[in-house]
Short mmCIF file of C-alpha atoms in Angstrom, two decimals:
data_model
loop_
_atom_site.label_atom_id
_atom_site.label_comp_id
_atom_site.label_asym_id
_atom_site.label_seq_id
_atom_site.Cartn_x
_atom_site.Cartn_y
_atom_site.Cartn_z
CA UNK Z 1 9.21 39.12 -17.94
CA UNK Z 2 9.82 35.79 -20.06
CA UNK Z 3 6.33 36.36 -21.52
CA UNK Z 4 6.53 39.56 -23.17
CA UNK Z 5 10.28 40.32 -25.10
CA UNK Z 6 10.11 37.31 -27.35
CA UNK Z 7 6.46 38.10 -28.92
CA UNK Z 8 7.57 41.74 -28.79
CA UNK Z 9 10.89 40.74 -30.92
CA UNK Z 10 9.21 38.65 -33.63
CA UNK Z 11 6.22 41.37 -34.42
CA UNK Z 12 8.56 44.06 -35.22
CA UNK Z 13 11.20 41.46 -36.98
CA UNK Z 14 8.59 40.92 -39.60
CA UNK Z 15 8.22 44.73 -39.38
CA UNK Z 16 11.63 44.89 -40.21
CA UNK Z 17 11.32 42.64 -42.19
CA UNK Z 18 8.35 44.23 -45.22
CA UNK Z 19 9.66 47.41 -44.27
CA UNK Z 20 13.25 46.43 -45.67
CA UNK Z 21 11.62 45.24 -48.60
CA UNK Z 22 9.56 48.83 -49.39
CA UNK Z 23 12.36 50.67 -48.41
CA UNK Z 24 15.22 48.33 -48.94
CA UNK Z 25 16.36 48.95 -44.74
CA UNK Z 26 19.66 47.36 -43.70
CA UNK Z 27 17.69 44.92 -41.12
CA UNK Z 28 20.84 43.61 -39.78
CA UNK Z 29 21.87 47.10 -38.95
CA UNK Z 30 19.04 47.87 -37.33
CA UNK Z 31 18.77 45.25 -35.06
CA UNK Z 32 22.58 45.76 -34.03
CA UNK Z 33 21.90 49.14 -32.83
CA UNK Z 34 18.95 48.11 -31.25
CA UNK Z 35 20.99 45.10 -29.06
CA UNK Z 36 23.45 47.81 -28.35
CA UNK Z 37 20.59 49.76 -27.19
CA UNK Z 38 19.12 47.59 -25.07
CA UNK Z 39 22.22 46.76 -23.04
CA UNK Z 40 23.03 50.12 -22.58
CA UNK Z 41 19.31 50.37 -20.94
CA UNK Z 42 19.86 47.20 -18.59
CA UNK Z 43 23.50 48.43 -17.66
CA UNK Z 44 22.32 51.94 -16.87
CA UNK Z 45 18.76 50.96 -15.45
CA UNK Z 46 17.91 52.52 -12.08
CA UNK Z 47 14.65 51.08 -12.09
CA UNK Z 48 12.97 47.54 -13.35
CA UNK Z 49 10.74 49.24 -15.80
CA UNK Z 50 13.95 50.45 -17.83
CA UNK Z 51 15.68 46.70 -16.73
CA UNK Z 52 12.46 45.63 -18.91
CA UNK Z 53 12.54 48.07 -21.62
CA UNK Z 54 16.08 47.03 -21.96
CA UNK Z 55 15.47 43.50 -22.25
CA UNK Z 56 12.70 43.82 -24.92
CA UNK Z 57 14.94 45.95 -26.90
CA UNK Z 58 17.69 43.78 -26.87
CA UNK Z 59 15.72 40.43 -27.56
CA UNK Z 60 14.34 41.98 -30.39
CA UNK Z 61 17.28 43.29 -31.75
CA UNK Z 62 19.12 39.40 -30.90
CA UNK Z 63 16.47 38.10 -32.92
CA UNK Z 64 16.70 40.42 -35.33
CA UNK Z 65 20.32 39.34 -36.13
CA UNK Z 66 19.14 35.21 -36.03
CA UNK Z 67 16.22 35.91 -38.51
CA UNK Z 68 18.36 37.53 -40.88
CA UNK Z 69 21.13 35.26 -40.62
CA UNK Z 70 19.32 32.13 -40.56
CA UNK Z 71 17.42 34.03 -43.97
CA UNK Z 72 21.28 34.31 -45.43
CA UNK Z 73 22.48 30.79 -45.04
CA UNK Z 74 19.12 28.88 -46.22
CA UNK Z 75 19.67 31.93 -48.95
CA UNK Z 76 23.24 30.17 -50.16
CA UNK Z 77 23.44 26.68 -49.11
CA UNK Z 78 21.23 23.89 -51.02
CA UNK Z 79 19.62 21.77 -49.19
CA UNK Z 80 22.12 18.76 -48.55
CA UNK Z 81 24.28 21.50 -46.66
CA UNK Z 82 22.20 23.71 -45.24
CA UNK Z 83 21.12 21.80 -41.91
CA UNK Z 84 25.30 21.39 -41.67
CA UNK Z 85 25.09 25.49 -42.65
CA UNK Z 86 22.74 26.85 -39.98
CA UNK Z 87 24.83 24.71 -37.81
CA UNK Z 88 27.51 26.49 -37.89
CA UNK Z 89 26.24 29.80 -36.93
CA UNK Z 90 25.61 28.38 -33.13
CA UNK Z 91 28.79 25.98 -32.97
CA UNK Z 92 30.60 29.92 -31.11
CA UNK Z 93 27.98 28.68 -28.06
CA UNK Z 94 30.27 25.47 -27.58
CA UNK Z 95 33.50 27.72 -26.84
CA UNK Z 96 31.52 30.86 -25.69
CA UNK Z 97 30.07 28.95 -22.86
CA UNK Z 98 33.12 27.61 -21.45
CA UNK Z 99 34.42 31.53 -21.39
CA UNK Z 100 30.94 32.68 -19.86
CA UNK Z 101 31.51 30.64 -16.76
CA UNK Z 102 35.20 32.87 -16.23
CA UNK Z 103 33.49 36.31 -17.85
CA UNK Z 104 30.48 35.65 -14.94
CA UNK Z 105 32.69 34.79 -12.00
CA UNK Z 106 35.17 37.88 -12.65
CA UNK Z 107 32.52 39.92 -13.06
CA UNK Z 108 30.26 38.73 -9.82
CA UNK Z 109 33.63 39.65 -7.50
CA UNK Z 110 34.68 43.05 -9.55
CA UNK Z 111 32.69 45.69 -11.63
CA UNK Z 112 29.22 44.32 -11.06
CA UNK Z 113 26.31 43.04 -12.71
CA UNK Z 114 26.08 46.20 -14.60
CA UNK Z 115 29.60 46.10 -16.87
CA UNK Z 116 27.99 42.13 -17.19
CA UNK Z 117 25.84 43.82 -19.61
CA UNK Z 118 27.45 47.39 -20.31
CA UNK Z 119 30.56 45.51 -22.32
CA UNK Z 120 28.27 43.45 -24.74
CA UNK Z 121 27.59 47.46 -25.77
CA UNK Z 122 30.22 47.23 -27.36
CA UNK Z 123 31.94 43.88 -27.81
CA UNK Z 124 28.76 42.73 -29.93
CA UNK Z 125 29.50 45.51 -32.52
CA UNK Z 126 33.17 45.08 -32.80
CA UNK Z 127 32.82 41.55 -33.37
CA UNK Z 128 29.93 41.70 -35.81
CA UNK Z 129 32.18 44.38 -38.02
CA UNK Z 130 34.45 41.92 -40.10
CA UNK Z 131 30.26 40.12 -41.18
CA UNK Z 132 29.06 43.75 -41.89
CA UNK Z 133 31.32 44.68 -44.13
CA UNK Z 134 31.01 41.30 -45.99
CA UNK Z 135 27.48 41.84 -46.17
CA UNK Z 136 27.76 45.80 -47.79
CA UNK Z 137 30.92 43.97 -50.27
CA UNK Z 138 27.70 41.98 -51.55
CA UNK Z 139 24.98 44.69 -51.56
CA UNK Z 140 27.20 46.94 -53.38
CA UNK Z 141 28.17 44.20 -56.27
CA UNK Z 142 24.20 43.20 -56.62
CA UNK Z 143 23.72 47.05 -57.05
CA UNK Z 144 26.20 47.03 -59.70
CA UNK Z 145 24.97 44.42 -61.82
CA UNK Z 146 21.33 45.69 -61.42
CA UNK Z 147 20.10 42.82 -58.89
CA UNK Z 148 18.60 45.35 -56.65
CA UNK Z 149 16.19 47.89 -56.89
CA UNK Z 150 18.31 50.33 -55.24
CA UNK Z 151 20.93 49.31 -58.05
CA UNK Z 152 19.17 50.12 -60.94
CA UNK Z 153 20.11 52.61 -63.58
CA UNK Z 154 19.77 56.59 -62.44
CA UNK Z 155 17.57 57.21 -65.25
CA UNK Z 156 15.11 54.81 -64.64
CA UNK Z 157 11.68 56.66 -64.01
CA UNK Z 158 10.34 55.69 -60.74
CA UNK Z 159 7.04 56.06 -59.93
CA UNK Z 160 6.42 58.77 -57.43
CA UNK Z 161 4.07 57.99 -54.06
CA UNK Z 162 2.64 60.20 -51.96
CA UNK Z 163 3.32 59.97 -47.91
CA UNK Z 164 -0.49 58.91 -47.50
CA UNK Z 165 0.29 56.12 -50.06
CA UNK Z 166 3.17 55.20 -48.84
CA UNK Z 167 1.98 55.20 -45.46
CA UNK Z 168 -1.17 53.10 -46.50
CA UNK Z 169 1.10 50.77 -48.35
CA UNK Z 170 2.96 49.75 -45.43
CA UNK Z 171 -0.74 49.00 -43.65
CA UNK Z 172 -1.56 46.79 -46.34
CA UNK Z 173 1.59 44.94 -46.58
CA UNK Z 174 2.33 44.81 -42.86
CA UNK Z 175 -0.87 43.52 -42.40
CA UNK Z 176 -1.04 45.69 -38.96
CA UNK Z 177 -4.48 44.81 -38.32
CA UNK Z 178 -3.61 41.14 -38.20
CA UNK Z 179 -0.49 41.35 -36.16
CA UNK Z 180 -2.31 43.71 -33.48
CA UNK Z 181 -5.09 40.30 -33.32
CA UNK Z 182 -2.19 37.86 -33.33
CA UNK Z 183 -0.55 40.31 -29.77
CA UNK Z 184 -3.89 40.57 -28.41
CA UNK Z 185 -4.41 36.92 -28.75
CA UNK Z 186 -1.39 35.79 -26.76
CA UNK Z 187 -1.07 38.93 -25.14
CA UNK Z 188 -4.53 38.54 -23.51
CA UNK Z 189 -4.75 35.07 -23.40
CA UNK Z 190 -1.21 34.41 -21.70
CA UNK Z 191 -0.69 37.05 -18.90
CA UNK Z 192 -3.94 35.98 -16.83
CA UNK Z 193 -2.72 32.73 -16.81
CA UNK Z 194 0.96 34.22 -15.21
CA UNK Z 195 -0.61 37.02 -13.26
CA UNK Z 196 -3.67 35.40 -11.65
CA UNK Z 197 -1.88 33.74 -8.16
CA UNK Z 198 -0.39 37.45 -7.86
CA UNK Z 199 -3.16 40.06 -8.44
CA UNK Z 200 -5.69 40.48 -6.09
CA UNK Z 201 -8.77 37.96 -5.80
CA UNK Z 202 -6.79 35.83 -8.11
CA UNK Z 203 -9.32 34.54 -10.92
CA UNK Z 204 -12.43 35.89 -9.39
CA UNK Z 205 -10.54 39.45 -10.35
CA UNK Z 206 -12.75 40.20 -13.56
CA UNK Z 207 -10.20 41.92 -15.14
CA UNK Z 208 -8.49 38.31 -15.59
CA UNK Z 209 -11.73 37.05 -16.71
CA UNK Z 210 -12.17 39.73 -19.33
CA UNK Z 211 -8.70 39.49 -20.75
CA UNK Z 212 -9.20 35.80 -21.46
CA UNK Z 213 -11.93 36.23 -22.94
CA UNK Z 214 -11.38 38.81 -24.82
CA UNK Z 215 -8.29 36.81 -26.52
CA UNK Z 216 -10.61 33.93 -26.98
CA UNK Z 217 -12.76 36.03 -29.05
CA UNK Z 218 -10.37 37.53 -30.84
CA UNK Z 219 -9.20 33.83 -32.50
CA UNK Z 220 -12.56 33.88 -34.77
CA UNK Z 221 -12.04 37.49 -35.40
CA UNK Z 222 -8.58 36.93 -36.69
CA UNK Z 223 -9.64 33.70 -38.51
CA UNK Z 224 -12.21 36.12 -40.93
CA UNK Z 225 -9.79 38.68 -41.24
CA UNK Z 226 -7.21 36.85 -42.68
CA UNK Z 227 -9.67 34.22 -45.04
CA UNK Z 228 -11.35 37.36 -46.52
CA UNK Z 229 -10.25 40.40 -46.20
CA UNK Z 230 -6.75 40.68 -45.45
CA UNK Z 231 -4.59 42.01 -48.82
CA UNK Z 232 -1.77 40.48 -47.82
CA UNK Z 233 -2.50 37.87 -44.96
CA UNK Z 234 0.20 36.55 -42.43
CA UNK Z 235 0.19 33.30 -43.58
CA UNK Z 236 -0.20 32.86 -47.61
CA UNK Z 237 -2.81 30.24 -48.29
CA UNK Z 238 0.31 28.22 -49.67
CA UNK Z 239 2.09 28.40 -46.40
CA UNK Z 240 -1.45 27.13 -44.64
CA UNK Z 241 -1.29 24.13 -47.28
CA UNK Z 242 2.17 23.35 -46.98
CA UNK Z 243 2.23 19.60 -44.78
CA UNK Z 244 6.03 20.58 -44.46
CA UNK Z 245 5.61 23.98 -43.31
CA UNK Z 246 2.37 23.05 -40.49
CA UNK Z 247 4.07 20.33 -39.30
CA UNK Z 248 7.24 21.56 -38.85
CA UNK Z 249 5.19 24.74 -37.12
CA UNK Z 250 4.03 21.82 -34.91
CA UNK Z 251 7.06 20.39 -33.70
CA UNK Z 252 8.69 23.59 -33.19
CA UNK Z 253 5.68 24.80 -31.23
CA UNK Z 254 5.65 22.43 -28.80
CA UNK Z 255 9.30 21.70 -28.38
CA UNK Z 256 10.04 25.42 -27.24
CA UNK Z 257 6.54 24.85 -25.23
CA UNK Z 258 7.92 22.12 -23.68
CA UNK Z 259 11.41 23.70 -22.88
CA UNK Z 260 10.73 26.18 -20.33
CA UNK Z 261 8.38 23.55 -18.23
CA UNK Z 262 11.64 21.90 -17.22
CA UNK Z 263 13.94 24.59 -18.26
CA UNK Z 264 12.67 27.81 -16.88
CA UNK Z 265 13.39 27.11 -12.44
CA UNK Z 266 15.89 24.45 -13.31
CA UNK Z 267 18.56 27.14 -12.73
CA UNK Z 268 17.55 28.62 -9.46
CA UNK Z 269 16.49 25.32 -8.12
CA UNK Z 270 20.23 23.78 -9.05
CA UNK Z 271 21.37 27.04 -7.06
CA UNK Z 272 19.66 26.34 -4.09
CA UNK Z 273 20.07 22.79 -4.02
CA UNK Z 274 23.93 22.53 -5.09
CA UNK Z 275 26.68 24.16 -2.64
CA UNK Z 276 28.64 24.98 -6.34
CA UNK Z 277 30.54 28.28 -7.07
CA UNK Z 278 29.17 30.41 -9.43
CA UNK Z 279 31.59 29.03 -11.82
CA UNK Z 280 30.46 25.43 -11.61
CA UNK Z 281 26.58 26.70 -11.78
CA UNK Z 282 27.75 28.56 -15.00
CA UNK Z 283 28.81 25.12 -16.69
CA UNK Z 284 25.61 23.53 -15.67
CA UNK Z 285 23.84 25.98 -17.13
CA UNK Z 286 25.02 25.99 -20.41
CA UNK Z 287 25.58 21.97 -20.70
CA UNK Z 288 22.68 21.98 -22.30
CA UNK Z 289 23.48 24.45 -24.66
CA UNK Z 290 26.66 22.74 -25.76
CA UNK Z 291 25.56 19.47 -26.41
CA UNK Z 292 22.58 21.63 -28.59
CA UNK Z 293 25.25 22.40 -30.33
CA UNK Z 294 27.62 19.80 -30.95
CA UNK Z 295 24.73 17.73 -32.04
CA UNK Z 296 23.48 20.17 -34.59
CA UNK Z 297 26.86 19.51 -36.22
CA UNK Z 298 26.46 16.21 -36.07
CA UNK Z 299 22.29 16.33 -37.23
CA UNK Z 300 23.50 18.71 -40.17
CA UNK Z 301 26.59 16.22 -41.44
CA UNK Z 302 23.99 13.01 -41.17
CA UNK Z 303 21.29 15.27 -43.31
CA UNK Z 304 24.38 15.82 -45.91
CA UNK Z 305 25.51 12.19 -46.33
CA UNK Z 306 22.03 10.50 -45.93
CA UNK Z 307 20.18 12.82 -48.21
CA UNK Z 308 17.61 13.02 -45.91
CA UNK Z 309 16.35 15.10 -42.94
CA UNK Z 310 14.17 12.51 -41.14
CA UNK Z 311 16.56 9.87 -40.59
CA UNK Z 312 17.56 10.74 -36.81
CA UNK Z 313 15.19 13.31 -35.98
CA UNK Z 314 12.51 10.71 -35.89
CA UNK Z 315 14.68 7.96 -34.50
CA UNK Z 316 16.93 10.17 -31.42
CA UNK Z 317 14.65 12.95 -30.29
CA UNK Z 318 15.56 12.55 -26.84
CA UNK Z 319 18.85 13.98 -28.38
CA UNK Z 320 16.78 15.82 -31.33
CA UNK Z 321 16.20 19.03 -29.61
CA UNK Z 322 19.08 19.48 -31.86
CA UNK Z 323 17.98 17.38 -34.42
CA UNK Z 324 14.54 17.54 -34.96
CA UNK Z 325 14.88 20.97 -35.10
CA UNK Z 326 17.40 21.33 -37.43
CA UNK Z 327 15.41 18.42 -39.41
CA UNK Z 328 12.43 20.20 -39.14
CA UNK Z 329 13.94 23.37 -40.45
CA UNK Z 330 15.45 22.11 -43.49
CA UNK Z 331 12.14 20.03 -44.35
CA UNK Z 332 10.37 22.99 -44.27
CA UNK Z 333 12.37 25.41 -46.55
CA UNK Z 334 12.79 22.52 -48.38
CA UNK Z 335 8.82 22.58 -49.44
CA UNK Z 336 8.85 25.99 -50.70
CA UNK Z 337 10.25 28.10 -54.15
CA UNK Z 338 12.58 30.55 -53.01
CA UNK Z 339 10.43 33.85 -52.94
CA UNK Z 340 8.59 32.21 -50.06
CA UNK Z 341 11.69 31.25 -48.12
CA UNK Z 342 12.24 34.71 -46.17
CA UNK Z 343 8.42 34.39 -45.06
CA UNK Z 344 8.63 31.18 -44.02
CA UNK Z 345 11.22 31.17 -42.25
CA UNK Z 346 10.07 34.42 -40.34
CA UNK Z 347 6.83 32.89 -39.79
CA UNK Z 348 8.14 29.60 -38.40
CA UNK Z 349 10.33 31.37 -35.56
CA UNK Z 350 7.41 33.31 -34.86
CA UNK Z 351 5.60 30.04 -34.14
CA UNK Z 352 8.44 29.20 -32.35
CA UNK Z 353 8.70 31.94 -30.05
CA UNK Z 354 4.82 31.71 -29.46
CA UNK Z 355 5.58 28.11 -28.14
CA UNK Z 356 7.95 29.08 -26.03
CA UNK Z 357 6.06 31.80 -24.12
CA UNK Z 358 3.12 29.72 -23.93
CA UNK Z 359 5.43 27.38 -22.34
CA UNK Z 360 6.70 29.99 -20.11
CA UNK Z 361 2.82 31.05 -18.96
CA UNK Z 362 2.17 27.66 -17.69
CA UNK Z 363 5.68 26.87 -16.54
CA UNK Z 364 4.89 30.53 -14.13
CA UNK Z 365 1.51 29.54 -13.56
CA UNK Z 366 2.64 26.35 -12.16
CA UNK Z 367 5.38 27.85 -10.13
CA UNK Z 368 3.32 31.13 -8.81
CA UNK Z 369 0.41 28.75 -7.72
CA UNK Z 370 1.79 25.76 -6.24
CA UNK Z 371 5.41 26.88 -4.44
CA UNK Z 372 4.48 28.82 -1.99
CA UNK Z 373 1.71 25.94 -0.62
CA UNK Z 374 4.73 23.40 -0.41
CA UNK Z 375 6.88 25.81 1.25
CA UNK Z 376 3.70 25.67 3.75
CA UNK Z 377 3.49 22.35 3.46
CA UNK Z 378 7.86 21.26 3.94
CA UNK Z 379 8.53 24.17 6.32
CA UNK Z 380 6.07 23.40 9.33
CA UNK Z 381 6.33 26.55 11.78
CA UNK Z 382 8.67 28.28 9.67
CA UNK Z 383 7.08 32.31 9.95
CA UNK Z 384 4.88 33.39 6.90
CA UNK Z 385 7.39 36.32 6.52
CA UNK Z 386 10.46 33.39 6.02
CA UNK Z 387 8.84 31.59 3.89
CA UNK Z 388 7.91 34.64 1.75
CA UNK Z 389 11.16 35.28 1.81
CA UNK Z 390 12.45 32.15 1.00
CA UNK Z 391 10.06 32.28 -2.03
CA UNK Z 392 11.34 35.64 -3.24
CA UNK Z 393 15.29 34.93 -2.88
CA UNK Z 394 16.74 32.18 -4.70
CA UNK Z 395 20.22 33.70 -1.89
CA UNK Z 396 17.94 33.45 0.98
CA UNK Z 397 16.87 29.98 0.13
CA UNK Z 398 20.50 28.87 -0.72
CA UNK Z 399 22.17 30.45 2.85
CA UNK Z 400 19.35 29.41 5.07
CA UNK Z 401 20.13 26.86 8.24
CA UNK Z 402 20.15 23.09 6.95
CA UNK Z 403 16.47 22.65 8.57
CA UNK Z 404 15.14 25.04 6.43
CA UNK Z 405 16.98 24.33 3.07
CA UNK Z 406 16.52 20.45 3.51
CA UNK Z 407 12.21 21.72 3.36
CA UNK Z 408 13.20 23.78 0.46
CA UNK Z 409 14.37 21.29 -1.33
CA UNK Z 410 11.55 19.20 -0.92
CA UNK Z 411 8.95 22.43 -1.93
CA UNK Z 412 11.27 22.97 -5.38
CA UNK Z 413 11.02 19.21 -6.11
CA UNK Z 414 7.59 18.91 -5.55
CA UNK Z 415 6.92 21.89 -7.62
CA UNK Z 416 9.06 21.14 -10.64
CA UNK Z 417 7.96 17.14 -10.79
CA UNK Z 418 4.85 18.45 -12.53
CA UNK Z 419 6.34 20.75 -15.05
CA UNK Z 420 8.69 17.54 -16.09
CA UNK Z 421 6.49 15.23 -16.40
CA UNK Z 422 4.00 17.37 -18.56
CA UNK Z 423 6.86 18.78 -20.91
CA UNK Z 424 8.14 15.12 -21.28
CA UNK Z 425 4.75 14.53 -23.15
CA UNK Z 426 4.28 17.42 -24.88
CA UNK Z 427 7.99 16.16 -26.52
CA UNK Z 428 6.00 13.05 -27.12
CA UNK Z 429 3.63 15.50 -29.88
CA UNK Z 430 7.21 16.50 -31.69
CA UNK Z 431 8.03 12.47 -32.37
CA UNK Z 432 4.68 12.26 -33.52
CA UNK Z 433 4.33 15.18 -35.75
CA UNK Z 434 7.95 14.33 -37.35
CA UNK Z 435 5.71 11.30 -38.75
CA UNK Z 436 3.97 13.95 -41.17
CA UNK Z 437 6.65 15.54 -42.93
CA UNK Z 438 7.49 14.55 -46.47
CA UNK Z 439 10.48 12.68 -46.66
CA UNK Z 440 12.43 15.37 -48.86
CA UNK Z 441 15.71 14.17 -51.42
CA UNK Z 442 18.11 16.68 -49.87
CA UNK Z 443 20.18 17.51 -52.92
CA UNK Z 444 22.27 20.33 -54.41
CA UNK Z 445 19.07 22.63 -54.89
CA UNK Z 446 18.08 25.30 -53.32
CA UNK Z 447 14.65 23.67 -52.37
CA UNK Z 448 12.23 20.32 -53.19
CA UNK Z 449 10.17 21.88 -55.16
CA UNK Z 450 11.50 23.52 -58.49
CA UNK Z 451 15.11 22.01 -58.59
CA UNK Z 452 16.97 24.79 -59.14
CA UNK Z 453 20.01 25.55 -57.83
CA UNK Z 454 21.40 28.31 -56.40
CA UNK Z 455 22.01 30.00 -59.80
CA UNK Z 456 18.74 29.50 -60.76
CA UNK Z 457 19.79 26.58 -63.20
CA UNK Z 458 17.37 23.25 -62.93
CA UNK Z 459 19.97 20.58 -62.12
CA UNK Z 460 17.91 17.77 -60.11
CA UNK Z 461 14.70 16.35 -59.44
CA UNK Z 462 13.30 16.18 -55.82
CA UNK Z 463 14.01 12.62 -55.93
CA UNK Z 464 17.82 12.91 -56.64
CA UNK Z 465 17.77 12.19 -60.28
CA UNK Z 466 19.68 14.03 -62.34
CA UNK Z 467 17.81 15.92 -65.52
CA UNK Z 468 20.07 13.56 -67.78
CA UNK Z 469 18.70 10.52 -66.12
CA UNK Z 470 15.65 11.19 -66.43
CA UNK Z 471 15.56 12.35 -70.23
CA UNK Z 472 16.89 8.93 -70.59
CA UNK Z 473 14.20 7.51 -69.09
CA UNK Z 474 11.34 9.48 -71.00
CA UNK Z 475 13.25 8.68 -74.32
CA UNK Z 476 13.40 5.15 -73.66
CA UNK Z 477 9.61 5.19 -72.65
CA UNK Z 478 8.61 6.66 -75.79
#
């Protein structure tokens, strides 16, 4: 189920996305209703088709609200605060985790899993109101001064367009034809590698054979399409020259690849192994997701005062999830004008999200094919119907006799060695990659490549020169 939502979410994102510029779509809207959607489906679900429907939904309407937001604040922050800037927007996680552990424990002994998710239904939108209306307070004074193409005069003649143009015009600038190559890609080439310990005949089942290689073939396929014939191609050729923007696509990549190797069982296997409440389990949980954020603060204040974004994300990335990411980020944006910001930025947590299911296949294919042979292997004359059970039920693995956990134990640390050590060098790539990416003057632009500002006004020089400075300098040469 890790495989599918976060694919899902970023396809119809971008969807979102060139739709709201045709038709100038409240995005953020849209993806609100669409969380509140989806937890409506998971609270309500009487069956774990609907559980899934409602977890697609609501991923894609979660990342919905990031993409946009993360879109706003590289939008209006220059670069020396923007790292800082996109900070902020996780730094709720650091108190919202420590309330998670009380929300989960009432929850577990009272109204049930279900209000768990039912209440987000409609806490999410309450909170969110006070940032809606501040967005609609901005649309409306863009309209008025003519920014917007919604806000121009009455009497402007607009050209009309039929529904078959319109329709084809979406086509064209959605490039559907590459997107449905891109999900058949991953689609095809990532669920035989989950599914084939499960299905029957395992990969001597030719459907698993045919799925791979149908998404093998489909790489060329989508290679051609988008060199010479797609009208408006997923990645601009500028994007596929951009150093910044391929290898910060790199590190990204294989950080969230390398995240659920260790990541993904860590929780259930801290279950069965620790005797801890639900409480304490809660905090363990989300450790990691506190110190993610406390040290984005800290990675965004160092990019402010250093002027530069590869200072500790090359030097700390055993602590760089945070900051080579938020490094990485920055550097990226940096390297662009601004009409290509929104794109990029779309297109780099697709990448993103790609890594991280491709780091969920193997982490799955790991799990589904080597478990259940140690729990053979640590559970000597244990019944084949225990042990299945054991493998099913993080519970049953937790409450069985001290015999049978202590061979538990050893199965989930047999299985998860692996998945450590291979994610510990795919982190290795990131360090590496971070070794590629110019080594940007993080001024008061908006990017490193025009030196505009945030009014449009050219105020600096990628270096950190001001205009006057260098005048100076081409006077005096002359």
């Amino acid at each position: 189920m890790e495989l599918l939502p976060r694919p899902v979410a970023y396809s119809v994102v971008l969807v979102f996305y060139i739709i709201g510029e045709l038709l100038s779509v409240n995005t953020f809207i849209t993806s609100l209703k669409i969380v509140r959607q989806g937890y409506i489906l998971v609270a309500a679900a009487r069956t774990v088709y609907t559980v899934a429907g409602g977890m697609i939904m609501y991923t894609v309407g979660h990342t919905g609200l990031f993409l946009v937001t993360d879109i706003i604040v590289s939008d209006i922050s220059p670069l020396d605060w923007r790292g800082f800037a996109a900070a902020l927007t996780s730094a709720p996680v650091i108190l919202n985790s420590f309330i998670s552990a009380e929300i989960v424990s009432s929850v577990e002994a009272g109204p049930g899993w279900r209000w768990g998710y039912g209440m987000f239904a409609i806490i999410i939108p309450a909170i969110m109101a006070p940032a809606i209306a501040t967005l609609f307070a901005a649309e409306r004074r863009a309209k008025k001064k003519g920014e917007l193409v919604s806000g121009r005069p009455k009497n402007e003649v607009k050209p009309s367009r039929s529904a078959v143009r319109l329709l084809k015009e979406f086509t064209i600038q959605m490039d559907i034809v590459g997107l449905t190559l891109v999900g058949l890609i991953f689609g095809l080439i990532l669920f035989p590698i989950s599914l084939a310990k499960t299905v029957h005949g395992g990969w001597s089942n030719a459907s698993m054979i045919a799925m791979l290689v149908v998404g093998v073939v489909c790489i060329p396929i989508f290679i051609i399409w988008e060199r010479f014939f797609a009208t408006h191609a997923i990645m601009s050729k500028r994007l596929i020259m951009n150093r910044a923007f391929l290898a910060a696509v790199g590190i990204h990549f294989f950080h969230q690849f390398a995240d659920p190797l260790w990541n993904l069982y860590l929780s259930s296997f801290v279950w069965v192994v620790k005797d801890w409440d639900t409480r304490s389990w809660v905090y363990f949980n989300n450790s990691m997701n506190v110190t993610t954020s406390v040290f984005n603060l800290f990675g965004g204040l160092i990019l402010k005062y250093t002027h530069r974004y590869k200072v500790w994300s090359q030097i700390l990335i055993g602590i760089g999830g945070a900051f080579s990411v938020v490094g990485s980020r920055v550097g990226a944006q940096a390297s662009v004008p601004h009409e290509d910001l929104a794109s990029l930025t779309a297109l780099l947590s697709v990448w993103t999200s790609l890594g991280g299911s491709v780091g969920s296949a193997v982490a799955t294919a790991i799990w589904t094919s080597t478990m259940p042979d140690n729990l053979d292997k640590y559970l000597p004359g244990v019944p084949q119907a225990t042990i299945t059970k054991l493998y099913g039920s993080i519970k049953s693995a937790r409450n069985a006799s001290p015999e049978v956990r202590k061979g538990v134990i050893e199965a989930y640390g047999a299985t998860t060695r692996p998945m450590f050590i291979i994610s510990l060098g795919l982190s290795c790539i990131c360090f590496i990659l971070a070794f590629f990416m110019p080594n940007y003057y993080l001024g008061k632009t908006q990017n490193a490549v025009d030196g505009k500002d945030l009014a449009g006004e050219v105020v600096t020089t990628t270096t950190g020169e001001s205009r006057r400075e260098e005048e100076k300098k081409r006077n005096e040469s002359n």
